[in-house]
Coordinates of C-alpha atoms in Angstrom, one line a residue:
Chain O
M9 CA 3.7 44.1 4.3
T10 CA 6.0 44.2 1.3
T11 CA 4.3 40.8 -0.1
A12 CA 0.8 42.2 -0.6
P13 CA 1.6 43.3 -4.1
H14 CA 2.7 39.9 -5.1
T15 CA -0.6 38.3 -4.1
E16 CA -2.4 41.0 -6.2
Q17 CA -0.3 40.5 -9.0
A18 CA -0.8 36.6 -9.0
R19 CA -4.2 37.0 -8.8
G20 CA -4.3 39.2 -11.7
R21 CA -2.3 36.9 -13.6
V22 CA -4.8 33.8 -12.7
A23 CA -7.6 36.0 -14.0
A24 CA -5.9 36.9 -17.1
V25 CA -4.3 33.7 -18.0
G26 CA -6.3 30.7 -16.4
P27 CA -8.9 29.4 -18.6
T28 CA -11.7 28.8 -15.7
P29 CA -10.4 30.6 -12.6
A30 CA -13.9 31.4 -11.6
A31 CA -15.0 27.9 -11.8
A32 CA -12.1 27.1 -9.1
P33 CA -13.2 27.2 -5.4
D34 CA -11.9 30.2 -3.6
D35 CA -10.2 28.3 -0.9
V36 CA -7.4 26.1 -1.5
I37 CA -7.6 24.7 1.9
R38 CA -10.7 24.2 4.1
T39 CA -11.0 22.2 7.2
S40 CA -14.0 22.1 9.8
G41 CA -13.8 20.3 12.9
L42 CA -10.7 18.5 12.0
T43 CA -9.5 16.4 14.8
K44 CA -6.6 13.9 15.2
R45 CA -6.5 11.7 18.3
F46 CA -3.5 9.3 18.2
Q47 CA -3.6 5.6 19.2
G48 CA -2.1 6.6 22.9
G49 CA -5.2 9.1 23.3
Q50 CA -3.1 12.0 22.7
L51 CA -5.0 14.8 21.2
A52 CA -2.5 16.3 18.4
V53 CA -5.0 18.6 16.4
D54 CA -8.3 19.5 18.2
G55 CA -11.4 20.9 16.2
L56 CA -9.4 22.8 13.7
D57 CA -11.2 25.3 11.3
L58 CA -8.7 26.5 8.6
T59 CA -9.2 28.5 5.5
V60 CA -6.7 29.3 3.0
P61 CA -7.5 31.5 0.5
R62 CA -6.2 31.0 -3.2
G63 CA -3.5 33.1 -4.0
S64 CA -2.3 33.5 -0.5
V65 CA 1.2 33.3 1.2
F66 CA -0.2 31.5 4.1
G67 CA 1.9 31.3 7.3
F68 CA 0.9 28.6 9.5
L69 CA 2.6 29.3 13.1
G70 CA 2.9 27.9 16.3
P71 CA 5.5 26.4 18.7
N72 CA 6.9 22.9 18.2
G73 CA 4.7 20.3 19.3
S74 CA 1.6 22.6 18.6
G75 CA 0.3 20.2 16.1
K76 CA 1.4 22.1 12.7
T77 CA 2.7 18.9 11.1
T78 CA -0.2 16.5 12.1
T79 CA -2.4 18.9 10.3
I80 CA 0.0 18.9 7.3
R81 CA 0.0 15.2 7.4
M82 CA -3.8 15.2 7.5
L83 CA -4.1 17.7 4.6
M84 CA -1.7 15.4 2.4
G85 CA -3.6 12.2 3.1
L86 CA -0.8 10.6 5.1
I87 CA -2.8 10.1 8.1
A88 CA -6.6 9.7 8.5
P89 CA -8.5 12.3 10.8
S90 CA -10.3 11.0 13.9
S91 CA -13.3 13.3 13.2
G92 CA -13.8 16.4 10.8
V93 CA -13.2 17.3 7.3
A94 CA -10.2 18.4 5.3
T95 CA -10.9 19.9 1.7
V96 CA -7.8 20.6 -0.3
L97 CA -8.4 22.1 -4.1
G98 CA -11.9 21.6 -3.4
A99 CA -11.9 17.6 -2.7
P100 CA -12.2 15.6 0.5
M101 CA -8.8 14.3 1.9
P102 CA -7.6 11.5 2.2
Q103 CA -10.1 10.1 -0.3
S104 CA -9.1 12.3 -3.3
V105 CA -5.3 11.9 -2.8
G106 CA -4.9 10.7 -6.3
A107 CA -6.8 13.7 -8.1
V108 CA -5.4 16.3 -5.7
L109 CA -1.9 15.6 -5.0
P110 CA -0.3 16.0 -8.4
R111 CA -1.2 19.7 -8.3
V112 CA 0.4 20.2 -4.8
G113 CA 4.1 20.3 -4.1
A114 CA 5.1 19.5 -0.6
L115 CA 7.9 19.6 1.8
I116 CA 7.0 17.7 5.1
E117 CA 9.1 17.8 8.0
G118 CA 12.5 18.2 6.5
P119 CA 13.7 16.3 3.3
A120 CA 14.1 12.8 3.1
L121 CA 16.5 11.2 0.2
Y122 CA 18.2 8.2 -1.0
G123 CA 21.5 8.6 -0.1
F124 CA 23.0 6.3 -2.5
L125 CA 21.4 8.1 -5.3
S126 CA 22.4 11.3 -6.8
G127 CA 20.6 14.5 -6.5
R128 CA 19.2 14.2 -10.2
D129 CA 18.4 10.7 -9.8
N130 CA 16.4 11.3 -6.3
L131 CA 14.2 14.0 -8.3
A132 CA 13.7 11.2 -11.0
R133 CA 12.4 8.9 -8.6
F134 CA 10.2 11.2 -6.7
D135 CA 8.9 12.2 -10.2
A136 CA 8.2 8.5 -11.4
A137 CA 6.2 8.2 -8.4
D138 CA 3.6 10.4 -9.7
P139 CA 1.4 8.8 -12.4
T140 CA 0.4 12.1 -14.3
S141 CA 3.8 13.2 -14.9
D142 CA 5.1 12.5 -18.2
P143 CA 8.4 10.5 -18.4
R144 CA 9.3 12.0 -21.8
T145 CA 9.9 15.5 -20.2
R146 CA 11.2 14.1 -16.9
A147 CA 14.8 14.8 -17.6
R148 CA 14.3 18.5 -18.8
R149 CA 11.8 19.2 -15.8
V150 CA 14.4 17.6 -13.3
T151 CA 17.2 20.0 -14.9
E152 CA 15.1 22.9 -14.4
A153 CA 14.0 22.3 -10.7
L154 CA 17.6 21.7 -9.9
D155 CA 18.6 24.9 -11.5
R156 CA 15.9 26.6 -9.8
V157 CA 17.0 25.9 -6.2
G158 CA 20.7 26.4 -7.6
L159 CA 21.7 22.7 -7.1
T160 CA 23.0 22.3 -10.7
A161 CA 26.6 22.0 -9.7
A162 CA 25.9 19.4 -7.4
A163 CA 23.3 17.5 -9.3
G164 CA 25.7 14.6 -9.9
K165 CA 26.9 14.2 -6.4
K166 CA 25.4 11.4 -4.1
A167 CA 22.8 12.8 -1.8
R168 CA 24.5 11.5 1.3
A169 CA 27.2 13.9 0.6
Y170 CA 24.9 16.8 0.7
S171 CA 24.8 19.4 3.6
L172 CA 21.5 19.8 5.3
G173 CA 21.0 23.0 3.5
M174 CA 21.4 21.1 0.2
K175 CA 19.1 18.6 1.2
Q176 CA 16.5 21.1 2.0
R177 CA 16.9 22.6 -1.5
L178 CA 16.6 19.3 -3.1
G179 CA 13.4 18.7 -1.2
L180 CA 11.9 21.8 -2.5
A181 CA 13.2 21.0 -6.1
S182 CA 11.0 17.8 -5.8
A183 CA 8.1 20.0 -4.7
L184 CA 8.8 22.1 -7.9
L185 CA 9.1 19.2 -10.4
Q186 CA 5.6 20.3 -12.1
P187 CA 3.7 23.7 -12.0
R188 CA 1.8 23.5 -8.9
E189 CA -1.3 25.2 -7.5
L190 CA -0.5 24.6 -3.9
L191 CA 2.9 24.6 -2.5
V192 CA 3.2 23.1 1.2
L193 CA 6.2 23.8 2.7
D194 CA 6.6 22.6 6.5
E195 CA 9.7 24.4 8.2
P196 CA 11.5 25.1 4.8
T197 CA 14.3 27.0 6.2
N198 CA 15.2 24.6 9.0
G199 CA 18.9 23.8 9.2
L200 CA 19.7 26.9 6.6
D201 CA 22.1 29.7 7.0
P202 CA 20.7 33.3 6.9
Q203 CA 22.0 33.5 3.2
G204 CA 19.9 30.2 2.5
M205 CA 17.1 31.5 4.4
R206 CA 16.8 34.6 2.3
E207 CA 17.0 32.5 -0.9
I208 CA 14.3 30.2 0.2
R209 CA 12.0 33.3 1.2
A210 CA 12.9 34.6 -2.6
L211 CA 11.9 31.6 -4.2
V212 CA 8.6 31.2 -2.2
R213 CA 7.8 35.0 -3.2
E214 CA 8.7 33.9 -6.8
V215 CA 6.6 30.8 -6.8
A216 CA 3.6 33.0 -5.2
A217 CA 4.1 35.4 -7.7
E218 CA 3.4 32.8 -10.5
G219 CA 0.0 32.2 -9.0
T220 CA 0.8 29.3 -6.5
T221 CA -0.8 29.4 -3.2
V222 CA 2.0 28.6 -0.6
F223 CA 1.1 27.3 2.9
L224 CA 4.3 27.8 4.8
S225 CA 4.7 26.3 8.5
S226 CA 7.2 27.8 10.6
H227 CA 7.9 28.4 14.4
L228 CA 9.8 31.7 13.3
L229 CA 7.6 34.7 13.7
D230 CA 9.8 36.9 11.5
E231 CA 9.9 34.4 8.8
I232 CA 6.0 34.7 8.6
E233 CA 6.1 38.4 8.8
Q234 CA 8.5 38.6 6.2
V235 CA 6.8 36.4 3.4
C236 CA 3.3 35.7 4.3
T237 CA 0.0 37.8 3.4
H238 CA -2.2 35.7 5.9
A239 CA -1.6 33.7 9.0
A240 CA -3.1 31.4 11.5
V241 CA -1.5 30.6 14.8
M242 CA -1.7 27.2 16.3
S243 CA -1.2 26.5 20.2
K244 CA -1.6 23.0 21.9
G245 CA -3.5 21.6 18.9
R246 CA -5.9 24.4 18.6
L247 CA -6.3 27.1 16.3
V248 CA -5.7 30.4 18.3
V249 CA -6.6 33.0 15.5
Q250 CA -6.3 33.3 11.6
G251 CA -6.5 36.3 9.3
T252 CA -4.2 38.5 7.2
V253 CA -0.8 39.4 8.7
A254 CA -1.7 43.0 8.7
E255 CA -4.9 42.2 11.0
L256 CA -2.9 39.8 13.2
A257 CA 0.4 42.4 13.6
G258 CA -2.5 45.1 14.4
R259 CA -3.6 43.3 17.3
A260 CA -0.2 43.9 18.9
Q261 CA 0.1 47.7 17.6
G262 CA 3.1 49.7 18.5
R263 CA 3.1 51.4 21.7
L264 CA 4.6 54.9 22.6
V265 CA 6.8 54.7 25.7
V266 CA 7.8 57.8 27.7
R267 CA 10.2 57.3 30.7
T268 CA 10.1 60.2 33.0
P269 CA 9.7 61.1 36.8
D270 CA 6.8 63.8 35.9
V271 CA 4.3 61.1 34.8
A272 CA 1.1 63.4 35.8
A273 CA 2.3 66.0 33.6
A274 CA 3.5 63.8 30.7
R275 CA 0.1 62.0 30.9
D276 CA -2.0 65.3 30.2
V277 CA 0.4 66.2 27.3
L278 CA -0.3 62.6 25.7
V279 CA -3.8 62.9 26.3
Q280 CA -4.1 66.4 24.3
H281 CA -2.0 64.7 21.4
R282 CA -4.8 61.7 21.3
V283 CA -2.8 59.0 22.7
T284 CA -5.3 56.4 23.9
D285 CA -5.0 53.4 26.4
L286 CA -2.7 55.0 28.6
R287 CA -1.0 53.1 31.4
T288 CA 1.1 54.8 33.9
D289 CA 3.9 53.3 36.1
E290 CA 6.3 54.9 38.5
A291 CA 8.5 56.4 36.2
R292 CA 7.1 55.2 32.8
L293 CA 4.0 55.6 31.1
D294 CA 2.8 54.1 27.6
G295 CA -0.1 54.3 25.3
L296 CA -1.5 53.3 21.9
A297 CA 0.4 55.2 19.0
T298 CA -2.2 55.0 16.4
A299 CA -2.3 58.5 15.9
V300 CA 1.4 58.9 16.1
D301 CA 3.4 58.7 13.1
E302 CA 7.0 59.6 11.9
E303 CA 6.2 63.6 11.6
S304 CA 4.5 64.0 14.8
L305 CA 6.7 62.0 17.0
P306 CA 9.4 64.8 17.2
R307 CA 6.6 67.6 17.8
L308 CA 5.2 65.1 20.5
C309 CA 8.4 65.1 22.2
A310 CA 9.0 68.6 21.9
A311 CA 5.6 69.3 23.5
L312 CA 6.7 67.1 26.3
V313 CA 9.9 69.0 26.8
S314 CA 8.4 72.5 26.5
A315 CA 5.6 71.4 29.2
G316 CA 8.7 71.0 31.8
V317 CA 8.3 67.2 31.5
R318 CA 11.9 65.8 32.0
V319 CA 12.1 63.2 29.5
H320 CA 14.4 60.2 30.3
G321 CA 13.5 58.3 27.3
F322 CA 11.0 58.5 24.6
G323 CA 10.2 56.0 21.6
V324 CA 7.7 53.7 19.9
E325 CA 8.2 50.1 20.5
R326 CA 6.7 48.2 17.5
G327 CA 4.2 45.7 17.7
T328 CA 5.1 42.0 16.4
L329 CA 3.4 39.0 15.7
E330 CA 5.2 37.7 18.7
D331 CA 3.5 40.3 20.7
A332 CA 0.1 39.2 19.2
F333 CA 0.8 35.8 20.0
V334 CA 1.7 36.4 23.7
A335 CA -1.3 38.6 23.8
L336 CA -3.4 35.9 22.2
T337 CA -2.4 32.8 24.2
G338 CA -1.0 34.5 27.3
E339 CA 2.2 32.4 27.2
G340 CA 5.7 32.2 25.6
F341 CA 6.6 30.9 22.3
D342 CA 8.1 27.8 23.7
V343 CA 7.9 24.1 22.8
A344 CA 4.4 22.9 23.9
G345 CA 4.5 20.1 26.5
Chain P
M7 CA 9.2 30.1 -13.9
S8 CA 9.1 30.6 -17.6
Q9 CA 5.8 28.9 -18.4
A10 CA 3.7 31.2 -16.7
E11 CA 5.4 34.2 -18.8
V12 CA 4.7 32.1 -22.2
S13 CA 2.8 34.8 -24.7
P14 CA -0.5 33.8 -25.8
A15 CA 0.5 33.2 -29.4
E16 CA 3.2 30.8 -28.4
V17 CA 0.7 28.9 -25.9
S18 CA -1.7 28.2 -28.8
R19 CA 1.1 26.7 -30.9
T20 CA 0.9 23.3 -29.6
E21 CA -1.4 21.5 -27.3
V22 CA 1.4 20.3 -25.1
S23 CA 2.6 23.9 -24.3
R24 CA -0.8 25.1 -23.6
T25 CA -1.6 22.3 -21.0
E26 CA 1.6 23.2 -19.3
A27 CA 0.9 26.8 -19.4
S28 CA -2.3 26.3 -18.0
A29 CA -1.1 24.2 -15.6
A30 CA 1.7 27.0 -14.4
V31 CA -0.9 29.0 -13.2
G32 CA -2.8 26.6 -11.5
A33 CA -5.6 25.4 -13.7
G34 CA -6.2 22.0 -15.2
P35 CA -5.1 18.7 -13.4
R36 CA -3.0 16.7 -15.4
R37 CA -4.2 13.3 -16.6
Q38 CA -2.7 10.0 -15.5
T39 CA -0.9 8.0 -18.7
A40 CA -0.2 4.3 -18.9
A41 CA 3.5 5.3 -19.4
G42 CA 3.3 7.4 -16.2
F43 CA 1.6 4.8 -14.3
A44 CA 4.4 2.4 -15.2
A45 CA 7.2 4.6 -14.4
L46 CA 7.1 3.6 -10.7
F47 CA 7.5 -0.1 -11.7
R48 CA 10.6 0.6 -13.8
S49 CA 11.7 3.1 -11.3
E50 CA 11.2 0.3 -8.5
L51 CA 13.1 -2.2 -10.6
W52 CA 16.1 0.4 -11.3
L53 CA 16.3 1.4 -7.6
T54 CA 16.5 -2.5 -6.6
F55 CA 19.5 -3.1 -8.7
R56 CA 21.0 0.2 -8.1
R57 CA 21.6 -0.6 -4.5
T58 CA 25.2 -1.9 -3.7
R59 CA 23.6 -4.5 -1.1
T60 CA 21.5 -6.0 -4.1
I61 CA 24.7 -6.6 -6.0
A62 CA 26.8 -7.9 -3.2
L63 CA 24.0 -10.4 -2.2
L64 CA 24.0 -11.5 -5.8
G65 CA 27.5 -11.6 -5.8
I66 CA 27.4 -13.8 -2.7
L67 CA 24.8 -16.4 -4.5
A68 CA 27.0 -16.3 -7.5
V69 CA 30.0 -17.4 -5.4
L70 CA 28.4 -20.3 -4.0
P71 CA 28.2 -22.7 -7.1
V72 CA 31.8 -21.9 -7.5
L73 CA 32.9 -23.2 -4.0
I74 CA 30.7 -26.2 -4.7
G75 CA 32.3 -27.1 -7.9
V76 CA 36.0 -26.6 -6.9
V77 CA 35.2 -28.8 -3.9
V78 CA 33.8 -31.4 -5.8
R79 CA 36.6 -31.2 -8.2
I80 CA 39.4 -31.6 -5.7
E81 CA 37.5 -34.5 -3.9
T82 CA 36.2 -36.2 -7.0
G83 CA 36.9 -39.7 -5.8
D84 CA 34.9 -39.4 -2.7
S85 CA 31.9 -37.7 -4.3
S86 CA 30.1 -40.8 -5.7
N87 CA 29.9 -42.6 -2.3
G88 CA 26.1 -41.2 -1.8
G89 CA 26.6 -38.8 0.8
G90 CA 26.3 -35.0 0.6
P91 CA 23.8 -32.7 -0.8
A92 CA 21.3 -33.6 -3.4
F93 CA 22.7 -34.5 -7.0
I94 CA 26.3 -34.0 -6.0
A95 CA 27.3 -37.5 -7.1
Q96 CA 26.1 -36.6 -10.8
V97 CA 28.3 -33.3 -11.0
S98 CA 31.5 -34.8 -11.6
Q99 CA 30.1 -36.7 -14.6
N100 CA 28.2 -33.8 -15.9
G101 CA 28.9 -30.2 -15.2
L102 CA 25.1 -29.1 -15.8
F103 CA 24.3 -31.0 -12.7
L104 CA 26.2 -28.2 -10.8
V105 CA 23.4 -26.1 -11.5
F106 CA 20.8 -28.4 -9.6
T107 CA 23.3 -29.1 -6.7
A108 CA 23.8 -25.4 -6.1
L109 CA 19.8 -24.6 -6.3
A110 CA 19.3 -27.4 -3.7
L111 CA 21.8 -26.0 -1.5
A112 CA 20.8 -22.2 -2.1
L113 CA 17.2 -22.6 -1.6
P114 CA 16.7 -23.5 2.1
I115 CA 19.1 -20.9 3.0
F116 CA 20.8 -18.5 1.0
L117 CA 18.0 -17.6 -1.6
P118 CA 15.4 -17.0 1.1
M119 CA 17.7 -14.9 2.8
T120 CA 18.6 -12.5 0.2
V121 CA 14.9 -12.4 -0.6
G122 CA 13.9 -11.7 3.1
V123 CA 16.5 -8.8 2.9
V124 CA 14.9 -7.2 -0.1
A125 CA 11.3 -8.0 0.5
G126 CA 11.3 -7.0 4.3
D127 CA 13.3 -3.8 3.5
S128 CA 10.7 -2.8 0.5
I129 CA 8.4 -0.3 2.5
A130 CA 10.1 -0.3 5.9
G131 CA 13.1 1.0 4.5
E132 CA 11.4 3.8 2.8
A133 CA 9.7 4.4 5.8
A134 CA 12.8 4.5 8.0
T135 CA 14.5 7.0 5.5
G136 CA 11.2 9.2 5.2
T137 CA 11.2 8.9 1.5
L138 CA 7.9 6.9 2.1
R139 CA 6.1 10.2 2.8
Y140 CA 7.6 11.9 -0.1
L141 CA 6.6 8.8 -2.5
L142 CA 3.0 8.9 -0.9
V143 CA 2.6 12.7 -1.6
A144 CA 3.9 12.5 -5.3
P145 CA 1.4 10.5 -5.0
A146 CA 2.3 7.1 -5.8
G147 CA -0.9 5.6 -4.7
R148 CA -0.6 3.1 -1.9
T149 CA -1.8 0.1 -3.8
R150 CA 0.4 0.9 -6.8
L151 CA 3.6 1.6 -4.8
L152 CA 2.8 -2.1 -3.1
A153 CA 2.3 -3.7 -6.5
A154 CA 5.5 -2.0 -7.7
K155 CA 7.4 -3.5 -4.6
F156 CA 5.9 -6.9 -5.0
T157 CA 7.1 -6.8 -8.7
A158 CA 10.4 -5.7 -8.0
G159 CA 10.7 -8.4 -5.5
L160 CA 9.6 -11.1 -7.8
V161 CA 12.0 -9.7 -10.3
F162 CA 14.8 -10.1 -7.6
C163 CA 13.7 -13.7 -7.0
L164 CA 14.6 -14.5 -10.8
A165 CA 17.6 -12.6 -10.6
A166 CA 18.8 -14.3 -7.6
T167 CA 17.9 -17.9 -9.1
M168 CA 19.6 -16.6 -12.3
A169 CA 22.8 -15.6 -10.5
V170 CA 23.2 -19.0 -8.9
V171 CA 22.4 -20.8 -12.2
V172 CA 24.8 -18.7 -14.6
A173 CA 27.7 -19.2 -12.2
A174 CA 27.0 -22.9 -11.8
V175 CA 26.8 -23.4 -15.6
A176 CA 29.9 -21.4 -16.1
T177 CA 31.8 -23.3 -13.1
G178 CA 30.5 -26.7 -14.3
A179 CA 31.6 -26.0 -18.0
A180 CA 35.0 -25.3 -17.0
L181 CA 35.6 -27.8 -14.3
F182 CA 33.5 -30.9 -15.5
P183 CA 32.5 -32.5 -18.9
L184 CA 29.4 -31.5 -20.3
G185 CA 27.4 -33.6 -22.8
E186 CA 24.1 -36.1 -22.5
V187 CA 22.6 -36.0 -19.2
T188 CA 21.4 -39.0 -17.2
L189 CA 18.3 -38.0 -15.6
L190 CA 17.5 -39.3 -11.9
S191 CA 15.1 -41.9 -13.5
G192 CA 18.0 -43.3 -15.6
D193 CA 16.8 -41.8 -18.9
T194 CA 19.5 -40.1 -21.0
I195 CA 18.4 -36.9 -22.6
G196 CA 20.7 -34.6 -24.9
L197 CA 22.3 -31.5 -23.6
G198 CA 19.8 -29.0 -25.4
A199 CA 16.8 -30.7 -23.6
A200 CA 18.9 -30.7 -20.4
V201 CA 19.2 -27.1 -20.7
V202 CA 15.7 -26.6 -21.2
R203 CA 15.1 -28.4 -18.1
A204 CA 17.7 -26.5 -16.2
V205 CA 15.9 -23.2 -17.3
L206 CA 12.5 -24.6 -16.4
V207 CA 13.9 -25.5 -13.0
A208 CA 15.2 -22.1 -12.6
G209 CA 11.9 -20.6 -13.1
V210 CA 10.1 -22.9 -10.6
V211 CA 12.8 -22.1 -8.1
A212 CA 12.1 -18.4 -8.6
L213 CA 8.4 -18.8 -8.2
S214 CA 9.0 -21.1 -5.1
L215 CA 10.0 -17.8 -3.5
S216 CA 7.1 -15.6 -4.4
G217 CA 5.2 -16.7 -1.0
L218 CA 8.1 -15.4 0.8
V219 CA 8.1 -12.0 -1.1
A220 CA 4.4 -11.5 -0.1
I221 CA 5.3 -12.4 3.7
G222 CA 8.2 -10.1 3.5
L223 CA 6.2 -7.4 2.1
F224 CA 3.4 -7.7 4.8
I225 CA 6.0 -7.7 7.7
S226 CA 7.7 -4.7 6.1
T227 CA 4.4 -2.7 6.3
L228 CA 4.1 -3.5 10.0
T229 CA 7.0 -1.5 11.3
G230 CA 9.0 1.4 10.5
S231 CA 12.5 -0.2 10.8
G232 CA 14.1 -2.0 7.7
I233 CA 16.4 -4.1 10.1
A234 CA 13.6 -5.4 12.2
A235 CA 11.5 -6.4 9.1
M236 CA 14.5 -8.0 7.4
A237 CA 15.4 -10.2 10.5
T238 CA 11.8 -11.1 11.0
T239 CA 11.4 -12.3 7.5
V240 CA 14.6 -14.4 7.6
G241 CA 13.7 -15.7 11.0
L242 CA 10.6 -16.8 9.9
V243 CA 12.0 -18.8 7.2
I244 CA 14.6 -20.4 9.3
T245 CA 11.6 -21.3 12.0
V246 CA 9.6 -22.6 9.5
Q247 CA 12.1 -25.1 8.2
I248 CA 12.8 -26.2 11.6
L249 CA 9.1 -26.9 12.1
D250 CA 9.2 -28.8 8.8
T251 CA 11.5 -31.2 10.3
F252 CA 9.5 -32.3 13.3
P253 CA 7.6 -35.5 12.5
Q254 CA 4.7 -34.6 15.1
L255 CA 3.9 -31.9 12.9
H256 CA 3.2 -33.9 9.9
A257 CA -0.4 -32.8 9.8
I258 CA 0.4 -29.0 9.2
Q259 CA 3.6 -29.4 7.3
P260 CA 2.1 -29.5 3.7
F261 CA 0.8 -25.9 4.6
L262 CA 4.4 -24.5 5.3
F263 CA 5.6 -22.5 2.4
T264 CA 9.1 -24.2 2.3
H265 CA 7.5 -27.6 2.4
Q266 CA 7.7 -28.5 -1.4
W267 CA 10.7 -26.1 -2.2
L268 CA 13.0 -29.0 -3.0
S269 CA 10.3 -30.8 -5.4
F270 CA 12.0 -29.3 -8.4
G271 CA 14.2 -32.5 -8.5
D272 CA 10.9 -34.3 -9.8
L273 CA 11.6 -32.2 -13.0
L274 CA 14.6 -34.5 -13.8
R275 CA 12.9 -37.3 -14.3
Q276 CA 11.4 -38.9 -17.4
P277 CA 8.7 -38.2 -17.6
M278 CA 8.5 -35.2 -15.5
H279 CA 6.5 -35.4 -12.1
W280 CA 4.4 -32.4 -11.9
D281 CA 2.2 -33.2 -8.9
N282 CA 4.6 -31.9 -6.2
V283 CA 5.9 -29.0 -8.4
L284 CA 2.1 -27.9 -9.0
Q285 CA 1.3 -28.4 -5.4
N286 CA 4.3 -26.1 -4.5
L287 CA 3.3 -23.4 -6.8
G288 CA -0.4 -23.5 -5.6
L289 CA 0.9 -23.2 -2.1
Q290 CA 2.9 -20.3 -3.2
A291 CA -0.1 -18.6 -5.0
L292 CA -2.1 -19.0 -1.6
Y293 CA 0.6 -17.3 0.4
V294 CA 0.6 -14.6 -2.2
A295 CA -3.2 -14.1 -1.9
V296 CA -3.4 -14.1 1.8
F297 CA -0.2 -12.3 2.6
G298 CA -0.6 -9.9 -0.3
S299 CA -4.2 -9.1 0.8
A300 CA -3.0 -8.6 4.4
A301 CA -0.4 -6.2 3.4
W302 CA -2.5 -4.3 1.2
A303 CA -5.1 -4.2 4.1
R304 CA -2.6 -2.8 6.4
F305 CA -0.6 -0.6 4.3
T306 CA -3.7 1.2 2.5
S307 CA -5.3 2.0 6.0
R308 CA -2.1 2.9 8.1
D309 CA -1.3 6.4 9.3
I310 CA 2.2 7.3 7.8
T311 CA 3.8 9.2 10.8
A312 CA 7.5 8.6 9.7

């Protein structure tokens, strides 16, 4: 993963510059048995045990309706859990909202703005809501936040005239009005074009490099793979798995696929080359490609050919988080009923 | 971005930059300050009066005294026959009485309607647009947000009353003679003393609406639709005033928040009769206490799913 060095770098900087990094608890978010049952009896989140380490870019993954947003709302003290405990930055939520949330920036379920105010005035309004923010530095911080998300040119425009992408950026800007320890981003690239998505991902990496832990929910698997160091997968209100992205993707390792009518002969060659977990079909066989790298791959192909195997197709199909998800849940990545 | 890269030398230069630099890498929490705490109250006032809707409501209230003044001016001959709204007979003698006529006309319908719109929309409107969740994660604090909304509601009551008063004074001075004022008790006071009474009356009228602000705020915490909350609040004002006219209900009428609204006329006597005015203000305080507590209990325990 390309993002791993960022995290290491971030940790290093925290240790070097921060006054008391050792005193801070290592987990930014920790929940145990977190459960939310809504009044209608619907179980939205069911016994969630989630651990988000400090300095990580944590991907919170699951189909629409799997309980991600409800979890985030509980973490942010907007709704009270039916049972279980949620701890954010070492303090229980929602009891410690006043002490914890000034250190947290959040984008929850899309941006929400005052349409009759300019982008700049919207940020000033949200900043005024935080009693720990200094009114004397407000104008400067608002300008910096606008600049950071690339909205300087549109700062004076009424928010109702913004496109969805611009609204999303303004929402991000309000999360970045202060230096934050934790950034919670719920589907931050929703409604953005590919260029906008790339910019948001770059911003997430930049913020993470400064030492901010990022908790990013998404239903886009490749988004998580691209920016996250850690991930958790939700399905129907339950946590399916959590760990580093490398671990999770590793669960769905790439498989070597050979298409040939000579299955038996091919099988012998593959076994000699230490390809394990072989599965054979009528004109196809595949196996775990752990021992196969880019150099040995052509040799393996040559070996098959020289053994008289008529190779119709040959290649490695890469494992993805999606494979891992399907393997873990035994279902597709669709909207949960 | 830049703060994380401040060199150690720069960091130690001032205390402010040190705090910011350490916060940038996620260390110390910031302290709440008095100015920071008050910022939401200022922001709330600014937001209320930035809305086109608010300005339009104040404009409607300001047109009312002008209309009355013009009508009285045109129909001067007939207005002394004792019919029509309170104090209207005195208007043609003294323009200042237009203030009291306009307030007496605006208080039952127009003033509570505008207050109902502002108070009813206060929380529900933020919930409907989703801005409520961002205020709460800022974190505004639920009690602080409610207090800021209530304060802005009270200030709007004063602004709405003043819109009527100022427009009435201007219209009255333009269309009718000013001078010594003959009170309802028959005594005469100078113009200066009469203006003081007018200011006093305006204050009492504004405070008469405080109970309604609390009711509107409470209704606003019950729903996620600003329109529904506004309509309910305004509907309630009308219903209560209808109930106030049924003789069969005289036992409960003293407890209706609209019952003593027109008691401000007692301040236009010599000496001033304070009994009903104080009863009115006491009743408003009771409504603020009851519905303010209800709004607080509801809002601080509610799940914010909007």
